[in-house]
Tab-separated table of C-alpha atoms and ligand atoms in Angstrom:
chain	number	residue	atom	x	y	z
J	769	MET	CA	-20.957	59.131	-215.703
J	770	THR	CA	-18.513	61.863	-215.978
J	771	ASN	CA	-14.991	60.896	-217.427
J	772	LYS	CA	-11.961	59.809	-215.157
J	773	LYS	CA	-9.590	62.726	-214.430
J	774	VAL	CA	-6.729	62.432	-216.925
J	775	CYS	CA	-3.413	62.000	-215.520
J	776	VAL	CA	-0.247	61.358	-217.648
J	777	ARG	CA	3.724	60.591	-216.499
J	778	PHE	CA	6.739	60.965	-218.611
J	779	ALA	CA	8.629	57.781	-217.229
J	780	PRO	CA	12.465	57.744	-218.396
J	781	SER	CA	15.017	55.031	-217.356
J	782	PRO	CA	18.437	57.233	-216.019
J	783	THR	CA	20.576	54.898	-218.531
J	784	GLY	CA	21.812	58.331	-220.031
J	785	PRO	CA	21.010	62.043	-220.546
J	786	LEU	CA	17.696	62.895	-222.220
J	787	HIS	CA	17.814	62.689	-225.925
J	788	ILE	CA	15.629	64.404	-227.765
J	789	GLY	CA	13.434	61.598	-228.604
J	790	GLY	CA	12.463	61.697	-224.635
J	791	VAL	CA	11.541	65.268	-224.585
J	792	ARG	CA	8.755	64.784	-227.595
J	793	THR	CA	7.974	61.600	-224.931
J	794	ALA	CA	7.471	64.414	-222.189
J	795	LEU	CA	6.232	67.380	-224.298
J	796	PHE	CA	3.017	65.543	-225.911
J	797	ASN	CA	2.634	63.940	-222.093
J	798	TYR	CA	2.717	67.568	-220.634
J	799	LEU	CA	0.608	69.071	-223.590
J	800	TYR	CA	-1.981	66.091	-223.235
J	801	ALA	CA	-2.285	66.949	-219.496
J	802	LYS	CA	-2.667	70.432	-219.669
J	803	LYS	CA	-5.281	70.396	-222.656
J	804	SER	CA	-7.225	68.342	-220.515
J	805	GLY	CA	-7.273	69.914	-217.220
J	806	GLY	CA	-5.641	67.088	-216.010
J	807	LYS	CA	-2.194	65.841	-214.258
J	808	PHE	CA	1.148	65.471	-215.606
J	809	LEU	CA	3.866	63.923	-213.410
J	810	VAL	CA	7.350	62.452	-213.606
J	811	ARG	CA	8.513	59.276	-212.683
J	812	ILE	CA	12.119	57.818	-212.690
J	813	GLU	CA	12.367	54.514	-214.060
J	814	ASP	CA	15.429	53.504	-211.643
J	815	THR	CA	15.254	49.623	-211.182
J	816	ASP	CA	17.941	48.210	-213.188
J	817	LYS	CA	20.944	49.449	-211.478
J	818	LYS	CA	23.345	47.792	-213.911
J	819	ARG	CA	22.339	50.081	-216.260
J	820	GLU	CA	21.561	53.653	-214.000
J	821	VAL	CA	24.488	55.738	-215.050
J	822	SER	CA	25.343	58.409	-212.509
J	823	GLY	CA	24.251	61.978	-212.863
J	824	ALA	CA	21.336	61.239	-215.565
J	825	GLU	CA	18.261	61.656	-213.108
J	826	ASN	CA	19.419	65.114	-212.563
J	827	TYR	CA	20.421	65.730	-216.175
J	828	ILE	CA	16.749	64.645	-216.892
J	829	ILE	CA	14.869	67.013	-214.352
J	830	GLU	CA	17.232	69.882	-215.439
J	831	SER	CA	16.871	69.123	-219.102
J	832	LEU	CA	12.871	69.422	-218.365
J	833	LYS	CA	12.814	72.135	-216.467
J	834	TRP	CA	14.769	73.569	-218.474
J	835	CYS	CA	11.805	73.148	-221.835
J	836	GLY	CA	9.375	74.903	-219.713
J	837	ILE	CA	8.397	71.156	-219.148
J	838	GLU	CA	7.226	71.232	-215.474
J	839	ALA	CA	5.870	68.345	-213.308
J	840	ASP	CA	2.649	68.946	-210.918
J	841	GLN	CA	4.383	66.362	-208.784
J	842	GLU	CA	7.794	65.594	-207.040
J	843	PRO	CA	8.962	62.616	-209.428
J	844	ARG	CA	8.890	59.297	-207.848
J	845	ARG	CA	11.652	56.968	-208.117
J	846	GLN	CA	10.421	53.673	-208.721
J	847	SER	CA	13.938	52.294	-206.157
J	848	GLU	CA	12.062	53.302	-203.781
J	849	ARG	CA	9.127	51.302	-203.591
J	850	LYS	CA	10.491	47.706	-204.242
J	851	ASP	CA	7.865	46.502	-201.232
J	852	ILE	CA	4.872	47.788	-203.492
J	853	TYR	CA	6.180	45.982	-206.661
J	854	ASN	CA	7.053	42.432	-203.678
J	855	GLU	CA	3.529	42.871	-202.500
J	856	HIS	CA	1.691	43.176	-206.361
J	857	VAL	CA	3.779	40.084	-207.410
J	858	LEU	CA	2.468	37.965	-204.258
J	859	LEU	CA	-1.443	37.995	-205.822
J	860	LEU	CA	-0.618	37.573	-208.906
J	861	LEU	CA	1.961	34.234	-207.132
J	862	LYS	CA	-1.439	33.290	-204.640
J	863	GLU	CA	-3.671	33.384	-208.104
J	864	GLY	CA	-1.466	30.713	-209.930
J	865	LYS	CA	-0.655	34.212	-212.376
J	866	ALA	CA	2.917	34.069	-212.120
J	867	TYR	CA	5.712	31.174	-210.253
J	868	TYR	CA	9.048	31.176	-208.842
J	869	ALA	CA	12.119	29.947	-211.414
J	870	PHE	CA	14.784	28.516	-209.820
J	871	ASP	CA	16.353	27.343	-213.204
J	872	THR	CA	20.309	28.798	-213.331
J	873	GLU	CA	21.893	31.392	-215.650
J	874	GLU	CA	24.229	28.102	-217.716
J	875	GLU	CA	20.436	25.863	-217.462
J	876	LEU	CA	18.531	28.352	-219.663
J	877	LEU	CA	22.305	28.980	-221.893
J	878	LYS	CA	22.183	24.880	-222.564
J	879	LEU	CA	18.407	25.011	-222.983
J	880	ARG	CA	19.145	28.335	-225.964
J	881	GLU	CA	22.003	26.601	-227.725
J	882	ASN	CA	20.010	23.529	-228.085
J	883	LYS	CA	16.971	25.438	-229.464
J	884	GLU	CA	19.676	27.438	-231.748
J	885	SER	CA	21.992	24.365	-233.371
J	886	LYS	CA	18.619	23.078	-234.423
J	887	GLY	CA	17.846	26.323	-235.561
J	888	GLU	CA	14.639	27.382	-233.611
J	889	VAL	CA	14.795	29.977	-230.694
J	890	PHE	CA	14.371	29.093	-226.478
J	891	ILE	CA	11.089	30.344	-225.756
J	892	TYR	CA	9.636	29.863	-221.779
J	893	ASN	CA	6.692	29.377	-222.099
J	894	TRP	CA	3.617	26.771	-221.653
J	895	ARG	CA	5.103	24.158	-224.543
J	896	ASN	CA	7.969	24.180	-221.799
J	897	ARG	CA	7.457	25.131	-218.498
J	898	ASN	CA	6.147	22.548	-216.774
J	899	SER	CA	9.395	20.266	-217.416
J	900	LEU	CA	11.769	23.094	-216.570
J	901	ASN	CA	12.646	24.384	-213.080
J	902	ASN	CA	10.328	25.595	-211.597
J	903	SER	CA	7.055	26.235	-209.072
J	904	LEU	CA	4.627	24.557	-211.379
J	905	CYS	CA	6.011	21.520	-211.111
J	906	LEU	CA	7.789	21.271	-208.107
J	907	ASP	CA	5.708	20.596	-204.976
J	908	GLU	CA	5.450	23.487	-202.853
J	909	LYS	CA	7.548	21.381	-199.692
J	910	GLU	CA	10.532	21.832	-202.465
J	911	VAL	CA	9.147	25.325	-203.741
J	912	GLN	CA	9.431	26.814	-199.600
J	913	LYS	CA	12.821	25.118	-199.258
J	914	LYS	CA	14.663	26.433	-202.151
J	915	ILE	CA	13.692	29.703	-200.840
J	916	GLU	CA	14.158	29.097	-197.467
J	917	ASN	CA	17.966	27.899	-198.280
J	918	LYS	CA	17.737	31.450	-200.400
J	919	GLU	CA	18.337	29.532	-204.037
J	920	LYS	CA	17.859	32.197	-206.294
J	921	TYR	CA	14.867	32.759	-207.402
J	922	VAL	CA	13.272	35.233	-210.179
J	923	VAL	CA	8.861	35.068	-210.579
J	924	ARG	CA	7.895	35.012	-213.759
J	925	PHE	CA	4.470	35.375	-215.238
J	926	ARG	CA	2.662	32.428	-216.151
J	927	CYS	CA	1.371	33.866	-220.098
J	928	PRO	CA	-1.920	31.966	-220.813
J	929	ARG	CA	-2.032	29.805	-223.136
J	930	GLU	CA	-4.049	30.255	-226.492
J	931	SER	CA	-6.309	33.367	-225.797
J	932	GLU	CA	-6.479	36.460	-228.262
J	933	VAL	CA	-5.050	39.295	-226.937
J	934	LYS	CA	-6.070	42.252	-227.979
J	935	THR	CA	-4.409	45.644	-227.811
J	936	SER	CA	-5.991	49.071	-229.041
J	937	ASP	CA	-3.627	52.244	-229.112
J	938	ILE	CA	-4.773	55.857	-230.169
J	939	VAL	CA	-2.379	56.371	-232.918
J	940	ARG	CA	-2.410	53.058	-234.381
J	941	GLY	CA	-5.744	51.582	-234.005
J	942	ASP	CA	-6.297	48.067	-232.839
J	943	SER	CA	-4.517	44.508	-232.714
J	944	SER	CA	-4.599	41.665	-231.840
J	945	ILE	CA	-1.693	39.023	-230.934
J	946	ASP	CA	-2.184	35.041	-230.449
J	947	SER	CA	-0.766	34.758	-226.777
J	948	SER	CA	1.020	31.389	-227.353
J	949	LEU	CA	3.879	33.127	-229.061
J	950	LEU	CA	4.236	35.362	-225.725
J	951	ASP	CA	6.872	34.427	-223.713
J	952	ASP	CA	6.225	33.926	-219.815
J	953	LYS	CA	8.302	37.308	-219.033
J	954	ILE	CA	10.139	37.723	-216.088
J	955	LEU	CA	8.878	40.110	-213.002
J	956	VAL	CA	10.674	40.249	-210.830
J	957	LYS	CA	14.652	39.880	-210.805
J	958	ALA	CA	16.670	37.642	-208.320
J	959	ASP	CA	18.205	40.622	-207.147
J	960	GLY	CA	14.849	40.884	-205.877
J	961	MET	CA	14.154	44.169	-208.073
J	962	PRO	CA	10.918	44.277	-210.282
J	963	THR	CA	11.562	44.235	-214.175
J	964	TYR	CA	10.333	47.274	-216.280
J	965	HIS	CA	7.307	45.996	-217.003
J	966	PHE	CA	5.658	44.774	-213.746
J	967	ALA	CA	7.355	48.069	-211.855
J	968	ASN	CA	5.644	50.106	-215.150
J	969	VAL	CA	1.895	48.227	-215.083
J	970	VAL	CA	2.075	48.254	-211.347
J	971	ASP	CA	2.608	52.309	-211.300
J	972	ASP	CA	0.017	53.414	-213.892
J	973	TYR	CA	-2.441	51.846	-212.167
J	974	LEU	CA	-1.612	52.801	-208.410
J	975	MET	CA	-0.862	56.244	-209.371
J	976	GLY	CA	-4.033	56.425	-211.463
J	977	ILE	CA	-2.670	56.870	-214.948
J	978	THR	CA	-5.679	57.329	-217.746
J	979	HIS	CA	-3.149	57.061	-220.906
J	980	VAL	CA	0.392	55.731	-221.492
J	981	ILE	CA	1.865	58.211	-223.913
J	982	ARG	CA	4.822	56.830	-225.353
J	983	GLY	CA	7.688	56.076	-227.803
J	984	GLU	CA	7.019	53.606	-230.458
J	985	GLU	CA	10.140	51.299	-229.756
J	986	TRP	CA	7.864	49.464	-226.874
J	987	LEU	CA	4.594	48.786	-228.969
J	988	PRO	CA	5.788	44.861	-228.521
J	989	SER	CA	5.547	45.996	-224.759
J	990	LEU	CA	1.759	46.507	-225.268
J	991	ALA	CA	0.461	42.914	-225.319
J	992	LEU	CA	2.070	41.816	-222.277
J	993	HIS	CA	0.958	44.900	-220.706
J	994	THR	CA	-2.927	44.390	-221.256
J	995	LEU	CA	-2.711	41.035	-220.013
J	996	LEU	CA	-0.820	42.175	-216.251
J	997	TYR	CA	-3.475	44.730	-216.304
J	998	GLU	CA	-5.980	41.456	-216.882
J	999	ALA	CA	-3.894	39.002	-214.701
J	1000	PHE	CA	-5.170	42.095	-211.757
J	1001	GLY	CA	-8.521	42.488	-212.940
J	1002	TRP	CA	-7.280	46.144	-213.573
J	1003	LYS	CA	-8.710	48.470	-216.247
J	1004	SER	CA	-5.763	49.644	-218.056
J	1005	PRO	CA	-5.184	52.601	-219.290
J	1006	LYS	CA	-5.800	54.579	-222.984
J	1007	TYR	CA	-2.370	53.821	-225.603
J	1008	ALA	CA	-0.879	56.276	-227.566
J	1009	HIS	CA	3.011	55.084	-229.136
J	1010	LEU	CA	4.179	58.185	-231.141
J	1011	PRO	CA	6.089	57.154	-234.577
J	1012	LEU	CA	9.901	57.448	-234.792
J	1013	ILE	CA	12.275	60.732	-235.265
J	1014	LEU	CA	15.059	59.699	-237.369
J	1015	ASN	CA	17.988	61.010	-238.104
J	1016	PRO	CA	18.566	64.136	-240.969
J	1017	ASN	CA	18.396	61.306	-243.671
J	1018	GLY	CA	15.648	59.391	-242.416
J	1019	LYS	CA	17.414	55.833	-242.310
J	1020	GLY	CA	17.600	54.943	-238.642
J	1021	LYS	CA	16.099	56.049	-235.199
J	1022	LEU	CA	17.978	59.960	-234.653
J	1023	SER	CA	21.551	59.250	-233.153
J	1024	LYS	CA	23.631	60.979	-230.736
J	1025	ARG	CA	26.479	59.698	-233.776
J	1026	SER	CA	24.320	61.179	-236.615
J	1027	GLY	CA	24.696	64.608	-234.777
J	1028	GLU	CA	27.919	64.452	-234.016
J	1029	LYS	CA	28.426	64.317	-237.952
J	1030	ASN	CA	25.797	66.495	-239.230
J	1031	GLY	CA	26.814	69.004	-236.392
J	1032	PHE	CA	24.640	69.227	-233.964
J	1033	PRO	CA	23.304	68.144	-230.928
J	1034	VAL	CA	20.339	65.440	-229.725
J	1035	PHE	CA	20.395	66.845	-226.143
J	1036	PRO	CA	18.606	69.525	-224.658
J	1037	ILE	CA	21.240	70.618	-222.331
J	1038	ARG	CA	25.227	70.198	-221.837
J	1039	TRP	CA	26.154	66.868	-220.773
J	1040	LYS	CA	28.888	66.149	-218.652
J	1041	GLY	CA	29.767	62.197	-218.755
J	1042	GLU	CA	33.090	60.563	-219.953
J	1043	LYS	CA	32.662	63.135	-222.508
J	1044	GLU	CA	31.415	66.307	-222.107
J	1045	VAL	CA	28.762	67.258	-224.932
J	1046	LEU	CA	27.196	69.610	-225.596
J	1047	GLY	CA	23.211	70.732	-225.867
J	1048	PHE	CA	21.068	72.664	-227.868
J	1049	LYS	CA	20.887	75.370	-225.318
J	1050	GLU	CA	25.017	75.767	-225.041
J	1051	ILE	CA	24.823	76.260	-229.087
J	1052	GLY	CA	22.023	79.180	-228.846
J	1053	ILE	CA	18.502	77.365	-229.228
J	1054	MET	CA	15.920	78.722	-227.349
J	1055	PRO	CA	13.980	76.255	-225.510
J	1056	GLU	CA	10.353	78.355	-227.168
J	1057	ALA	CA	11.676	77.346	-230.308
J	1058	LEU	CA	13.009	73.649	-229.812
J	1059	VAL	CA	9.766	73.211	-227.885
J	1060	ASN	CA	7.959	74.616	-230.629
J	1061	TYR	CA	9.662	72.575	-233.234
J	1062	ILE	CA	9.805	68.738	-231.929
J	1063	SER	CA	5.984	69.850	-231.481
J	1064	THR	CA	5.840	69.060	-235.450
J	1065	LEU	CA	7.341	65.543	-235.350
J	1066	GLY	CA	4.556	63.741	-235.417
J	1067	TRP	CA	1.908	66.403	-234.528
J	1068	ALA	CA	0.585	68.974	-236.670
J	1069	PRO	CA	-2.445	71.776	-235.109
J	1070	ASP	CA	-4.988	72.439	-237.354
J	1071	GLU	CA	-3.995	75.546	-237.844
J	1072	THR	CA	-1.397	77.095	-240.165
J	1073	LYS	CA	0.503	79.036	-237.916
J	1074	GLU	CA	4.078	77.549	-237.133
J	1075	ILE	CA	5.144	79.579	-234.828
J	1076	LEU	CA	3.815	78.824	-231.337
J	1077	SER	CA	4.304	79.246	-228.099
J	1078	LEU	CA	4.374	76.552	-225.057
J	1079	SER	CA	0.636	78.022	-223.876
J	1080	GLU	CA	-0.453	78.303	-227.128
J	1081	LEU	CA	0.097	74.330	-227.741
J	1082	LYS	CA	-1.589	73.572	-224.997
J	1083	GLY	CA	-4.166	75.533	-226.361
J	1084	LEU	CA	-4.092	73.798	-229.810
J	1085	PHE	CA	-2.513	69.669	-228.996
J	1086	SER	CA	-4.935	66.596	-229.174
J	1087	LEU	CA	-3.466	63.369	-229.459
J	1088	GLU	CA	-6.034	62.015	-232.201
J	1089	LYS	CA	-3.395	63.731	-234.738
J	1090	VAL	CA	-0.651	61.872	-233.803
J	1091	VAL	CA	0.144	59.666	-236.947
J	1092	SER	CA	1.744	57.036	-236.840
J	1093	SER	CA	4.614	57.720	-239.680
J	1094	SER	CA	7.690	58.385	-238.559
J	1095	ALA	CA	9.562	62.426	-238.988
J	1096	ASN	CA	12.708	63.227	-239.811
J	1097	PHE	CA	14.243	65.417	-237.234
J	1098	ASP	CA	15.849	68.651	-239.443
J	1099	PHE	CA	18.080	70.776	-238.238
J	1100	GLU	CA	17.756	73.597	-240.697
J	1101	LYS	CA	14.034	73.941	-239.785
J	1102	LEU	CA	15.081	74.253	-235.927
J	1103	LYS	CA	16.901	76.669	-236.868
J	1104	TRP	CA	14.065	78.095	-238.938
J	1105	TYR	CA	12.222	77.862	-235.986
J	1106	ASN	CA	14.616	79.495	-233.738
J	1107	HIS	CA	15.595	82.525	-235.597
J	1108	GLN	CA	11.644	83.434	-235.290
J	1109	HIS	CA	11.181	83.147	-231.772
J	1110	ILE	CA	14.688	85.363	-231.365
J	1111	GLN	CA	12.396	88.173	-233.605
J	1112	LYS	CA	9.535	87.502	-231.118
J	1113	THR	CA	11.642	87.822	-228.078
J	1114	GLN	CA	12.362	91.216	-225.988
J	1115	ASN	CA	15.555	92.001	-226.577
J	1116	ASP	CA	15.995	92.529	-222.454
J	1117	GLU	CA	15.386	88.708	-222.566
J	1118	LEU	CA	17.931	88.082	-225.344
J	1119	LEU	CA	20.048	90.147	-223.175
J	1120	ARG	CA	19.500	87.906	-220.267
J	1121	ILE	CA	20.324	84.093	-222.083
J	1122	LEU	CA	23.306	85.792	-223.814
J	1123	GLN	CA	24.650	87.108	-220.709
J	1124	ASN	CA	23.795	83.729	-219.145
J	1125	THR	CA	25.333	81.356	-222.029
J	1126	LYS	CA	28.972	83.854	-222.044
J	1127	LYS	CA	29.403	84.260	-218.085
J	1128	ASP	CA	33.140	86.193	-219.298
J	1129	CYS	CA	31.187	88.993	-221.220
J	1130	ASN	CA	31.974	92.576	-220.280
J	1131	TYR	CA	30.596	94.633	-222.669
J	1132	ASN	CA	28.929	97.614	-221.984
J	1133	VAL	CA	24.974	96.051	-220.927
J	1134	VAL	CA	23.351	99.489	-221.881
J	1135	LYS	CA	25.230	98.721	-225.671
J	1136	LEU	CA	24.669	95.362	-225.915
J	1137	LYS	CA	21.385	95.546	-225.978
J	1138	VAL	CA	21.465	98.025	-228.187
J	1139	ALA	CA	23.417	96.054	-230.720
J	1140	ILE	CA	21.103	93.057	-229.766
J	1141	GLY	CA	18.162	94.589	-231.287
J	1142	LEU	CA	20.413	95.548	-234.555
J	1143	VAL	CA	21.600	92.405	-235.376
J	1144	LYS	CA	18.688	90.163	-234.566
J	1145	GLU	CA	16.919	89.860	-237.901
J	1146	ARG	CA	19.933	88.052	-239.108
J	1147	ALA	CA	20.670	85.732	-235.745
J	1148	SER	CA	19.536	82.051	-236.556
J	1149	THR	CA	20.582	80.992	-232.610
J	1150	VAL	CA	21.125	82.984	-229.657
J	1151	ASN	CA	24.988	82.322	-230.107
J	1152	GLU	CA	24.730	83.795	-233.460
J	1153	LEU	CA	23.769	87.277	-232.250
J	1154	TRP	CA	27.047	87.197	-230.204
J	1155	GLU	CA	28.766	87.166	-233.421
J	1156	LEU	CA	27.124	89.193	-235.419
J	1157	SER	CA	27.493	92.078	-233.483
J	1158	GLU	CA	31.524	91.798	-232.736
J	1159	TYR	CA	32.146	94.724	-235.219
J	1160	LEU	CA	29.910	97.104	-233.160
J	1161	PHE	CA	32.396	96.876	-230.106
J	1162	ALA	CA	36.086	96.223	-231.442
J	1163	GLY	CA	37.730	97.120	-234.855
J	1164	PRO	CA	38.775	94.137	-237.092
J	1165	ASN	CA	41.296	92.224	-236.629
J	1166	SER	CA	42.356	90.772	-239.936
J	1167	TYR	CA	40.145	91.974	-243.189
J	1168	ASP	CA	38.433	89.270	-245.557
J	1169	GLU	CA	40.534	88.387	-248.375
J	1170	LYS	CA	37.630	88.310	-251.262
J	1171	SER	CA	36.415	91.883	-249.454
J	1172	LEU	CA	39.672	93.232	-250.018
J	1173	LYS	CA	39.907	92.509	-254.056
J	1174	LYS	CA	36.496	94.551	-253.721
J	1175	ILE	CA	38.003	97.288	-252.337
J	1176	LEU	CA	42.364	97.164	-253.205
J	1177	LYS	CA	42.044	99.579	-256.083
J	1178	PRO	CA	42.833	103.107	-257.639
J	1179	GLY	CA	41.148	105.100	-255.495
J	1180	GLY	CA	40.724	103.205	-252.753
J	1181	LYS	CA	43.453	105.264	-250.553
J	1182	GLN	CA	41.856	108.338	-251.509
J	1183	ILE	CA	38.324	107.162	-250.701
J	1184	LEU	CA	39.795	105.803	-246.997
J	1185	GLU	CA	41.453	109.575	-246.465
J	1186	THR	CA	38.312	111.320	-247.042
J	1187	ILE	CA	36.562	108.953	-244.749
J	1188	ILE	CA	39.414	109.974	-242.140
J	1189	SER	CA	39.444	113.933	-242.912
J	1190	LEU	CA	35.218	113.370	-242.603
J	1191	ALA	CA	35.702	111.594	-239.627
J	1192	ASP	CA	38.029	113.791	-237.080
J	1193	SER	CA	36.149	117.016	-238.685
J	1194	GLU	CA	34.428	118.922	-235.563
J	1195	SER	CA	31.288	119.780	-237.658
J	1196	GLU	CA	30.655	116.072	-238.833
J	1197	GLN	CA	27.631	114.391	-237.135
J	1198	ALA	CA	27.663	110.898	-236.981
J	1199	ASP	CA	23.877	110.257	-237.879
J	1200	LEU	CA	24.697	111.769	-241.663
J	1201	PHE	CA	28.519	110.341	-242.134
J	1202	VAL	CA	27.374	107.739	-244.648
J	1203	GLU	CA	25.787	110.246	-246.877
J	1204	ARG	CA	28.618	112.753	-246.236
J	1205	VAL	CA	31.391	110.176	-246.875
J	1206	LYS	CA	29.054	109.035	-250.317
J	1207	LYS	CA	28.882	113.235	-251.842
J	1208	SER	CA	32.377	113.391	-250.608
J	1209	CYS	CA	33.598	111.190	-252.728
J	1210	VAL	CA	31.343	110.818	-255.257
J	1211	ASP	CA	32.343	114.675	-256.300
J	1212	LYS	CA	35.675	113.128	-256.483
J	1213	GLY	CA	34.878	111.007	-259.423
J	1214	PHE	CA	34.455	107.780	-257.526
J	1215	SER	CA	31.478	105.251	-257.613
J	1216	ALA	CA	28.699	104.716	-255.194
J	1217	GLY	CA	29.571	100.940	-255.089
J	1218	GLN	CA	33.230	101.178	-254.421
J	1219	ILE	CA	32.803	104.114	-251.935
J	1220	MET	CA	30.563	101.999	-249.985
J	1221	MET	CA	32.398	98.726	-249.807
J	1222	THR	CA	35.220	100.392	-249.026
J	1223	LEU	CA	33.618	101.990	-245.812
J	1224	ARG	CA	32.573	98.831	-245.142
J	1225	VAL	CA	35.520	96.851	-245.156
J	1226	VAL	CA	37.333	99.401	-243.218
J	1227	LEU	CA	34.680	99.442	-240.018
J	1228	VAL	CA	33.582	95.237	-240.518
J	1229	GLY	CA	36.592	93.863	-241.237
J	1230	ALA	CA	34.629	92.270	-245.075
J	1231	LEU	CA	31.640	92.651	-247.264
J	1232	HIS	CA	28.718	91.815	-244.481
J	1233	GLY	CA	26.818	93.283	-241.538
J	1234	ILE	CA	23.649	95.778	-240.923
J	1235	ASP	CA	23.388	99.067	-242.187
J	1236	LEU	CA	26.103	100.430	-242.380
J	1237	GLN	CA	24.542	104.064	-241.326
J	1238	GLU	CA	23.816	102.601	-238.163
J	1239	ILE	CA	27.096	101.087	-237.378
J	1240	VAL	CA	28.551	103.890	-237.692
J	1241	SER	CA	26.149	105.659	-235.259
J	1242	PHE	CA	26.725	103.176	-232.841
J	1243	ILE	CA	30.445	103.133	-232.816
J	1244	GLY	CA	30.494	107.033	-233.210
J	1245	LEU	CA	33.132	108.980	-235.048
J	1246	LYS	CA	36.014	108.641	-233.508
J	1247	ASP	CA	35.744	105.279	-233.129
J	1248	ALA	CA	34.937	105.300	-237.133
J	1249	SER	CA	38.016	107.055	-237.537
J	1250	SER	CA	40.888	105.083	-235.767
J	1251	ARG	CA	39.148	101.944	-237.831
J	1252	ALA	CA	39.599	103.377	-241.199
J	1253	LYS	CA	43.246	105.159	-239.827
J	1254	GLU	CA	43.992	101.645	-238.942
J	1255	ALA	CA	43.262	100.748	-242.605
J	1256	LEU	CA	44.937	103.113	-244.142
J	1257	SER	CA	47.991	101.888	-242.545
J	1258	LYS	CA	47.603	97.865	-242.859
J	1259	LEU	CA	46.294	98.237	-246.282
J	1260	PHE	CA	47.707	101.305	-248.600
B	1975	LIG	N1	11.429	53.258	-218.851
B	1975	LIG	C1	11.302	52.802	-220.386
B	1975	LIG	C2	11.925	54.254	-221.145
B	1975	LIG	O1	12.822	54.823	-220.254
B	1975	LIG	C3	9.487	54.236	-219.935
B	1975	LIG	C4	8.199	53.501	-220.899
B	1975	LIG	C5	7.416	53.588	-220.728
B	1975	LIG	O2	6.634	55.000	-220.801
B	1975	LIG	O3	6.413	53.273	-220.778
B	1975	LIG	O4	11.588	54.767	-221.784
């Protein structure tokens, strides 16, 4: 017998921007589908209209696109499938596996308060459901009348009493829970919309989902979902609950606040909510690096190679290698991955990314591409390519204090004058310039160290940057001379 073709889904609720944890869930689903030759679908779980945030759905789709995680079909939206859920809840109602509950908010609040006053918790289930305001204890006509009179009601799941619910999870193994501890969850709300649990199970079944891969926070729902499958007589999919992603210090779930505190984003791209927040894209992280790094949060391939492209990851991924222990988010590690991916990327492509992020860039494109090639080995973000090559396009506006201390010494002025006269002499060739300056100044009795430092500070503004000769070859002798003249007038 052949196995059913793998079909997985990412099912975000549009209640805000897609968090890095959500990207990881989408990625693992996508990788699993691709590794197994199956399908990856996206389903927007938007039945909770009160919590919906405008723009979130679009943001989620755009973020996935940026990450290269593409669905095999157009996303489906639960809010457009109300009739389907209603048909399905009728099946459960008919079989007595669900019931109408007319209890008002006030009645339920009273019941809750009453229990709380005794230090107990109110649970709507088999213990009390036969004495509450629902179709299990009201007679049929009365129920019909209430519905006709448009009295508010919800539909609840009649959770079986005293049965052992066996659950199975690829990451965490098997476990079981006594159903009498569970409550009779609402399946359809008073506004006629299904709850997350109900729509989620119905859709997973109707979409032919074979594996549900989602965050650990949904583990407590697994027993209810398993019971719903049983109630319908459906075979339940396989489950894999992914471990939590924690803040860098290992304390608590990775949060936007912790990102803000530690200076890193938690969203893939810019979120234009009430307050605009930058994403990884805007700070210069490449999608390939983000995907490579987050693939390591809870999973590790057999092989030791760390830098992997999305298509390599597709070939390696396996759910069996997902671990149950939480992973700490480490921004420095992400930057390291980004650095490695920058080295692997063609300069043309880096130029394209840079131009996209810096729309106001009016540098000569050919020169910018050369500059990228010169500085990329020092860059851990794409934006740094920009910062690191700034001095290749313009002389320093100011000079770094510490660096100045090293060059404002006796002889400094003479070194500078030698630099200027060599740069201005027509016979001078840019490619040999640094060696010539060095030789000429050494002949005058200055140390090689002082000469090189002076030239660097004059050209760059500080004691950092790429090889000096490369700088001079790039900017040309005319520019080198004017930078040196500027320094002479400002510093000596
Ligand atoms: N809508 C749920 C969420 O926002 C989906 C959970 C699941 O995958 O079952 O995470």
